[in-house]
Amino acid sequence: MGLAEMTALGLPVPPGFIMTTDVCSVYYDEGRNLPTEVEFVLREEIEWLERETGRSLGKADNPLLVSVRSGSPTSMPGMLDTVLNLGMNESVASGLADTPAGSAFAWDAYCRFIQMFGEVVLALDPEPFQRARKSWGVAAPEVAIAMRQVFEEQAGQDFPEDPWRQLIAAAGAVLDSWQSRRAALYRSIHGVPDRPGTAVTVQMMVFGNAGPDSATGVAFTRDPITGVKEPYGEYIPNAQGDEIVSGVQTPLPIRSSGAGNSLQETMPEVFGQLLSAFETLEGHKGAMQDIEFTVERGKLWLLQTRSGATSTEASLRIAADMVAEGLLDRHQAVRRLDPGLLGRLLHPSVRADLPREILTRGLPASPGAAAGRVALTSAEAEELAAQGEPVVLVLPETHPRDVHGVHAASAVLTARGGATSHAALVARGAGRPCVVGAGDVDVDLEAGCFRVVGISVQRGSYITVDGSSGEVSLGNLELERPQLGGSFATVLGWADDIRQLRVRANTTSPNDVDAARTMGAEAIGLFRTEFSFLEREALSIMRQILFADDAEQRRNAVSALLPLQRRTYADLFMRARGLPVTIRLLDLPLSEFLPKSAAEMSAAAKSARIRTRDAKAKAAALSDTNSTLGHRGCRLAISQPDLYAVQVRAILAEAEVAGVKPQILVPMIASAREFEVVRDAVAGTAAKLAEETGSPPHYSLGAMIELPRAVMQAGRIAETAEFFSFGTNNLTQTVFGVGRDDAAAFLERYRNAGLFAGDPYETLDTDGVGALLRLAVERGKAVRKDLEIGVCGEHGGDPDSIRFLNDIGLDYISCSPYRIPAARLAAAQAAMELG
């Protein structure tokens, strides 16, 4: 699509044609074979290209050479295969050697083609080809003979001299690459659908290695790291495109740096043409573009354009600037941003005031900072990550096959490559800090280390990578999060004007409230009270309550809990500073409070003034076989009413002091009658407090809908509940009958088999769980039209889930603080889709 658009805009694009994604579907339907009718059309298109260029495929005089490239609807940098210089054979090479291009160019192109064809089409080992090239040196007929011998020894067949056989095989290889392991993994990670597959582009070759006035490069219309409107990119003189994207050479900048080696300085006319193309493409696309180009003997050719992968900070700045420049309106700017990437702006950085031992410097290719243990292969990175260790993947350069290692790592460091190399693009897309082109890094796999100017860093040692500055430091440095503002605030302000869903925060402690406010939360949609019962002093008191032998001992222990509870809520309301707060009553199973070790059991028995064996007996009686569905939530209000009463009393008392009206949320409701019992108990505690203070406390009471039976009872529950909050984590668990922690054992197999579209704990299952949510909303609103309904499961921070939640008419979503910016943006996009 990009090539066709550039051609229509009058930009210099080598002529060619496209086999659409329909061909890919047919290819796989036919058992990875190109049908005869496709081959027939392909011959017709080649004949057209020969007429268009005045060249002939396979002819020694004035030969047509073509590239065979992939073209998926979604950009997948480095994941799909390409074959260059197709049409080369011994006769063509001999003919080209007699042209102004020269002998070295001709035989080099032939040697490159032999190796690339072998690697891409037949998956041959590249190492023997590289040894053959090195042993002969300058490309010549003898080198080509040696390369063909390597091919034939590995492949067990003659090298195909017929360009038509080459073309059919290359097209099949590009289509095959769609289902390669690396491509399938990339699609899985990035949510790219398997269909419709990839197109295949066949295009006249232009040569960046045709002499000193030739070059190949990658350019961005704006800086992809900062978003500044400045030309950004790299090029390599006298080289082909695979050399720059693979990262095997460290390239030169396109924009003048004062060193005299930039494209702007060495080819000023070409640089000017490139800037003109930038303006044309941005005006047409309304997005920052990532462009591949070749210069052949002073003439600029554009080979590809696509929306560029940027840091999130750059994306926000570009969106804001393009609105100011009139290229986009606010709705378009908001619509084009990816909510899933927004949290990456919140990546930490190395604390500026810390002393550090700089090990090396490279090119800053993907922002943020991370520390981790050194892994020297992608397999090592995966293994360490599986053990829960943070990992820094250190490689000479990355290859497409390293995509799994990059995603397993916390950060990436490479010795070679530029900011547009595969490592940089994949790391930036994955949100991993990345430093590339650190030329003094020497990786020694046999010794299990990498070296930098005499310093040896062993596998497993800690280093810190700063992808914003390009610095790599020894040790595990302390990180800090950035202050937000500027374009971030501007674009999210536009999103807030558009969205309908309110966005709240899920918090576990009062400290989380500070982060929630910073991220733009409109309220605290869920305050989990469990932590306040698990602090050391509170936990000791809880064990006294559970192990108490008589009523007075229990009352005394409960009374001791009250000031601790009040302290928690006083801190909460103070930090909330007037934000509405929803507090979920104790939901943790009683078994979680029981002593886990013999020493803890002995200490708990002593504190409760009972024998250890009696404490063990009480603990056994309180233990759950399945704590997830056991003695927890509102069941505690009925079996342990004084525990809920002390919590409600503390909430209401501190709310009166703070002058706020809290929303109190009752968890694990299964029936309307169950909720009514808890409602009456809460009302009784409130009445007692009113008698003592002379002022009735203000609060609202809601039901947490997280069990299928509560959904079916939603209409009846709404008769007494003032609001609903969906607990989609538990609802998913009870609908699927799969514990979240247990799902990992088989979930990936289910996804690979197509049984699950994705992880239902990450993205809401709209067909099952979603259908229940819709039913509960309908039944609840039918009884009480002003019933406030929200979701406090972490699905409230997932962009795909937010679209559905907006569609079924929820009032708010609530998620963890650092997911709030993405939720705000996703809610705005959902409103535009619905509206």
Coordinates of N, CA, C and O in Angstrom, one line a residue, residues 248-330:
V248 N 24.8 -5.1 10.8 CA 26.1 -5.7 10.7 C 27.2 -4.6 10.5 O 28.3 -4.8 10.7
Q249 N 26.7 -3.4 10.1 CA 27.6 -2.2 10.0 C 27.0 -1.1 10.8 O 25.8 -0.9 10.9
T250 N 27.9 -0.3 11.4 CA 27.4 0.9 12.1 C 27.3 2.0 11.1 O 28.3 2.4 10.5
P251 N 26.1 2.6 10.9 CA 26.0 3.5 9.8 C 26.3 5.0 10.1 O 26.7 5.3 11.3
L252 N 26.2 5.9 9.2 CA 26.4 7.3 9.3 C 25.1 8.0 9.4 O 24.1 7.6 8.9
P253 N 25.1 9.2 10.0 CA 23.8 10.0 10.1 C 23.4 10.6 8.8 O 24.3 11.0 8.0
I254 N 22.1 10.8 8.6 CA 21.7 11.5 7.3 C 21.8 13.0 7.5 O 22.1 13.8 6.6
R255 N 21.7 13.5 8.8 CA 21.7 14.9 9.1 C 23.0 15.4 9.5 O 23.7 14.6 10.3
S256 N 23.4 16.6 9.2 CA 24.8 17.0 9.5 C 25.0 17.0 11.0 O 24.2 17.5 11.8
S257 N 26.2 16.5 11.3 CA 26.6 16.5 12.7 C 28.0 17.2 12.9 O 28.6 17.2 13.9
G258 N 28.4 17.8 11.8 CA 29.7 18.6 11.8 C 30.9 17.7 11.5 O 32.0 18.2 11.4
A259 N 30.7 16.4 11.3 CA 31.8 15.5 11.1 C 32.2 15.4 9.6 O 33.2 14.8 9.2
G260 N 31.3 15.9 8.7 CA 31.5 15.9 7.3 C 31.1 14.7 6.6 O 31.4 14.5 5.4
N261 N 30.6 13.7 7.3 CA 30.3 12.4 6.7 C 28.8 12.1 6.5 O 28.4 11.0 6.2
S262 N 27.9 13.1 6.9 CA 26.5 12.9 6.8 C 26.0 12.9 5.4 O 26.7 13.4 4.5
L263 N 24.8 12.4 5.1 CA 24.2 12.5 3.8 C 24.0 13.9 3.4 O 24.2 14.3 2.2
Q264 N 23.6 14.7 4.4 CA 23.4 16.2 4.1 C 24.6 16.8 3.5 O 24.6 17.7 2.7
E265 N 25.8 16.4 4.0 CA 27.1 17.0 3.6 C 27.6 16.4 2.4 O 28.2 17.0 1.5
T266 N 27.5 15.0 2.2 CA 28.1 14.3 1.1 C 27.2 14.3 -0.1 O 27.8 14.2 -1.3
M267 N 25.9 14.3 0.0 CA 25.0 14.3 -1.1 C 23.9 15.3 -0.8 O 22.7 15.0 -0.6
P268 N 24.2 16.6 -0.8 CA 23.2 17.6 -0.4 C 22.0 17.7 -1.3 O 20.9 17.9 -0.8
E269 N 22.1 17.4 -2.6 CA 20.9 17.4 -3.5 C 20.0 16.2 -3.1 O 18.8 16.4 -3.1
V270 N 20.5 15.1 -2.9 CA 19.7 13.9 -2.5 C 19.0 14.2 -1.1 O 17.9 13.9 -0.9
F271 N 19.8 14.8 -0.2 CA 19.2 15.1 1.1 C 18.0 16.1 0.9 O 17.0 15.9 1.6
G272 N 18.1 17.1 0.1 CA 17.1 18.0 -0.2 C 15.8 17.3 -0.7 O 14.7 17.6 -0.4
Q273 N 16.1 16.4 -1.7 CA 15.0 15.6 -2.2 C 14.3 14.7 -1.2 O 13.0 14.6 -1.2
L274 N 15.1 14.2 -0.3 CA 14.5 13.4 0.8 C 13.6 14.3 1.7 O 12.5 13.8 2.1
L275 N 14.1 15.5 2.1 CA 13.2 16.4 2.9 C 11.9 16.7 2.2 O 10.9 16.8 2.8
S276 N 12.0 16.9 0.9 CA 10.8 17.2 0.1 C 9.8 16.0 0.2 O 8.6 16.2 0.4
A277 N 10.3 14.8 0.1 CA 9.5 13.6 0.2 C 8.9 13.5 1.6 O 7.7 13.1 1.8
F278 N 9.7 13.9 2.6 CA 9.1 13.9 4.0 C 7.9 14.7 4.1 O 6.8 14.3 4.6
E279 N 7.9 16.0 3.6 CA 6.8 16.9 3.7 C 5.6 16.3 2.9 O 4.4 16.3 3.4
T280 N 5.8 15.7 1.7 CA 4.7 15.2 0.9 C 4.1 14.0 1.7 O 2.8 13.9 1.7
L281 N 4.9 13.1 2.2 CA 4.3 11.9 2.9 C 3.6 12.3 4.1 O 2.5 11.7 4.4
E282 N 4.2 13.1 5.0 CA 3.5 13.5 6.2 C 2.1 14.2 5.9 O 1.1 14.0 6.6
G283 N 2.2 15.1 4.9 CA 0.9 15.8 4.5 C -0.1 14.8 4.0 O -1.3 15.0 4.3
H284 N 0.3 13.7 3.4 CA -0.7 12.7 2.9 C -1.1 11.7 4.0 O -2.3 11.4 4.1
K285 N -0.1 11.3 4.8 CA -0.4 10.3 5.8 C -0.9 10.8 7.1 O -1.6 10.1 7.9
G286 N -0.5 12.0 7.4 CA -0.9 12.6 8.7 C -0.2 11.8 9.9 O -0.8 11.7 11.0
A287 N 1.0 11.3 9.6 CA 1.7 10.5 10.6 C 3.2 10.5 10.3 O 3.6 10.7 9.1
M288 N 4.0 10.4 11.4 CA 5.5 10.3 11.1 C 5.8 9.1 10.3 O 5.2 8.0 10.6
Q289 N 6.6 9.2 9.3 CA 6.9 8.1 8.4 C 8.3 7.5 8.6 O 9.3 8.2 8.9
D290 N 8.4 6.2 8.5 CA 9.7 5.5 8.5 C 9.9 5.1 7.0 O 9.1 4.3 6.4
I291 N 11.0 5.5 6.4 CA 11.2 5.4 5.0 C 12.6 4.6 4.8 O 13.6 4.9 5.4
E292 N 12.5 3.7 3.8 CA 13.7 3.1 3.3 C 14.0 3.6 2.0 O 13.1 3.8 1.2
F293 N 15.3 4.0 1.8 CA 15.7 4.6 0.5 C 17.0 4.0 0.0 O 17.8 3.5 0.8
T294 N 17.2 4.2 -1.3 CA 18.5 3.8 -1.9 C 18.9 5.0 -2.9 O 18.0 5.6 -3.5
V295 N 20.1 5.3 -2.9 CA 20.7 6.2 -3.9 C 21.5 5.4 -4.9 O 22.5 4.8 -4.5
E296 N 21.1 5.4 -6.1 CA 21.9 4.7 -7.1 C 22.5 5.7 -8.1 O 21.8 6.5 -8.8
R297 N 23.8 5.9 -8.0 CA 24.6 6.8 -8.9 C 23.9 8.2 -8.8 O 23.7 8.8 -9.9
G298 N 23.7 8.7 -7.6 CA 23.2 10.0 -7.4 C 21.7 10.2 -7.5 O 21.2 11.3 -7.3
K299 N 20.9 9.2 -7.9 CA 19.5 9.3 -8.0 C 18.8 8.6 -6.8 O 19.1 7.5 -6.4
L300 N 17.9 9.4 -6.2 CA 17.1 8.9 -5.0 C 16.0 8.0 -5.4 O 15.2 8.4 -6.3
W301 N 15.9 6.9 -4.7 CA 14.7 6.0 -4.9 C 14.1 5.7 -3.5 O 14.9 5.4 -2.6
L302 N 12.8 5.7 -3.4 CA 12.1 5.4 -2.1 C 11.6 3.9 -2.3 O 10.8 3.6 -3.2
L303 N 11.9 3.1 -1.3 CA 11.6 1.7 -1.4 C 10.5 1.3 -0.4 O 9.8 0.3 -0.6
Q304 N 10.2 2.1 0.6 CA 9.1 1.8 1.5 C 8.8 3.0 2.4 O 9.7 3.8 2.7
T305 N 7.5 3.1 2.7 CA 7.1 4.0 3.8 C 6.1 3.4 4.6 O 5.3 2.6 4.1
R306 N 6.1 3.7 5.9 CA 5.2 3.1 6.8 C 5.2 4.1 8.1 O 6.1 4.8 8.3
S307 N 4.1 4.0 8.8 CA 4.1 4.8 10.1 C 5.2 4.3 11.0 O 5.3 3.1 11.2
G308 N 6.0 5.2 11.5 CA 7.2 4.8 12.2 C 7.0 4.4 13.6 O 6.1 4.9 14.3
A309 N 7.8 3.4 14.1 CA 7.7 3.0 15.5 C 8.5 4.1 16.3 O 9.6 4.5 15.9
T310 N 7.9 4.6 17.3 CA 8.5 5.7 18.1 C 8.4 5.4 19.5 O 7.6 4.5 20.0
S311 N 9.2 6.1 20.3 CA 9.0 6.0 21.8 C 7.6 6.7 22.1 O 7.1 7.4 21.2
T312 N 7.0 6.3 23.2 CA 5.7 6.9 23.5 C 5.8 8.4 23.7 O 4.9 9.1 23.3
E313 N 6.9 8.9 24.3 CA 7.0 10.3 24.5 C 7.0 11.0 23.1 O 6.4 12.0 22.9
A314 N 7.7 10.4 22.1 CA 7.7 11.0 20.8 C 6.4 10.9 20.2 O 5.9 11.9 19.5
S315 N 5.6 9.8 20.3 CA 4.3 9.7 19.8 C 3.4 10.8 20.3 O 2.6 11.4 19.5
L316 N 3.5 11.1 21.6 CA 2.6 12.2 22.1 C 3.0 13.5 21.6 O 2.2 14.4 21.2
R317 N 4.3 13.8 21.5 CA 4.8 15.1 21.0 C 4.4 15.2 19.6 O 3.9 16.3 19.1
I318 N 4.6 14.2 18.8 CA 4.2 14.3 17.3 C 2.7 14.5 17.2 O 2.3 15.3 16.3
A319 N 1.9 13.8 18.0 CA 0.4 14.1 17.9 C 0.1 15.5 18.2 O -0.7 16.2 17.5
A320 N 0.7 16.0 19.3 CA 0.4 17.4 19.7 C 0.9 18.4 18.6 O 0.2 19.4 18.2
D321 N 2.1 18.2 18.1 CA 2.7 19.1 17.1 C 1.9 19.0 15.8 O 1.7 20.1 15.1
M322 N 1.4 17.8 15.4 CA 0.7 17.7 14.1 C -0.7 18.4 14.2 O -1.2 18.9 13.2
V323 N -1.3 18.4 15.4 CA -2.5 19.2 15.6 C -2.2 20.7 15.4 O -2.9 21.4 14.7
A324 N -1.1 21.1 16.1 CA -0.7 22.5 16.0 C -0.4 22.9 14.5 O -0.6 24.1 14.1
E325 N 0.2 22.0 13.7 CA 0.6 22.3 12.4 C -0.6 22.1 11.4 O -0.4 22.4 10.2
G326 N -1.7 21.7 11.9 CA -2.9 21.5 11.0 C -3.0 20.2 10.2 O -3.8 20.1 9.3
L327 N -2.1 19.3 10.5 CA -2.1 18.0 9.8 C -3.1 17.1 10.3 O -3.6 16.2 9.6
L328 N -3.5 17.3 11.6 CA -4.5 16.4 12.3 C -5.4 17.3 13.1 O -5.1 18.4 13.5
D329 N -6.7 16.8 13.3 CA -7.5 17.4 14.4 C -7.3 16.6 15.7 O -6.7 15.6 15.7
R330 N -7.9 17.1 16.8 CA -7.7 16.5 18.1 C -8.2 15.0 18.1 O -7.6 14.1 18.7

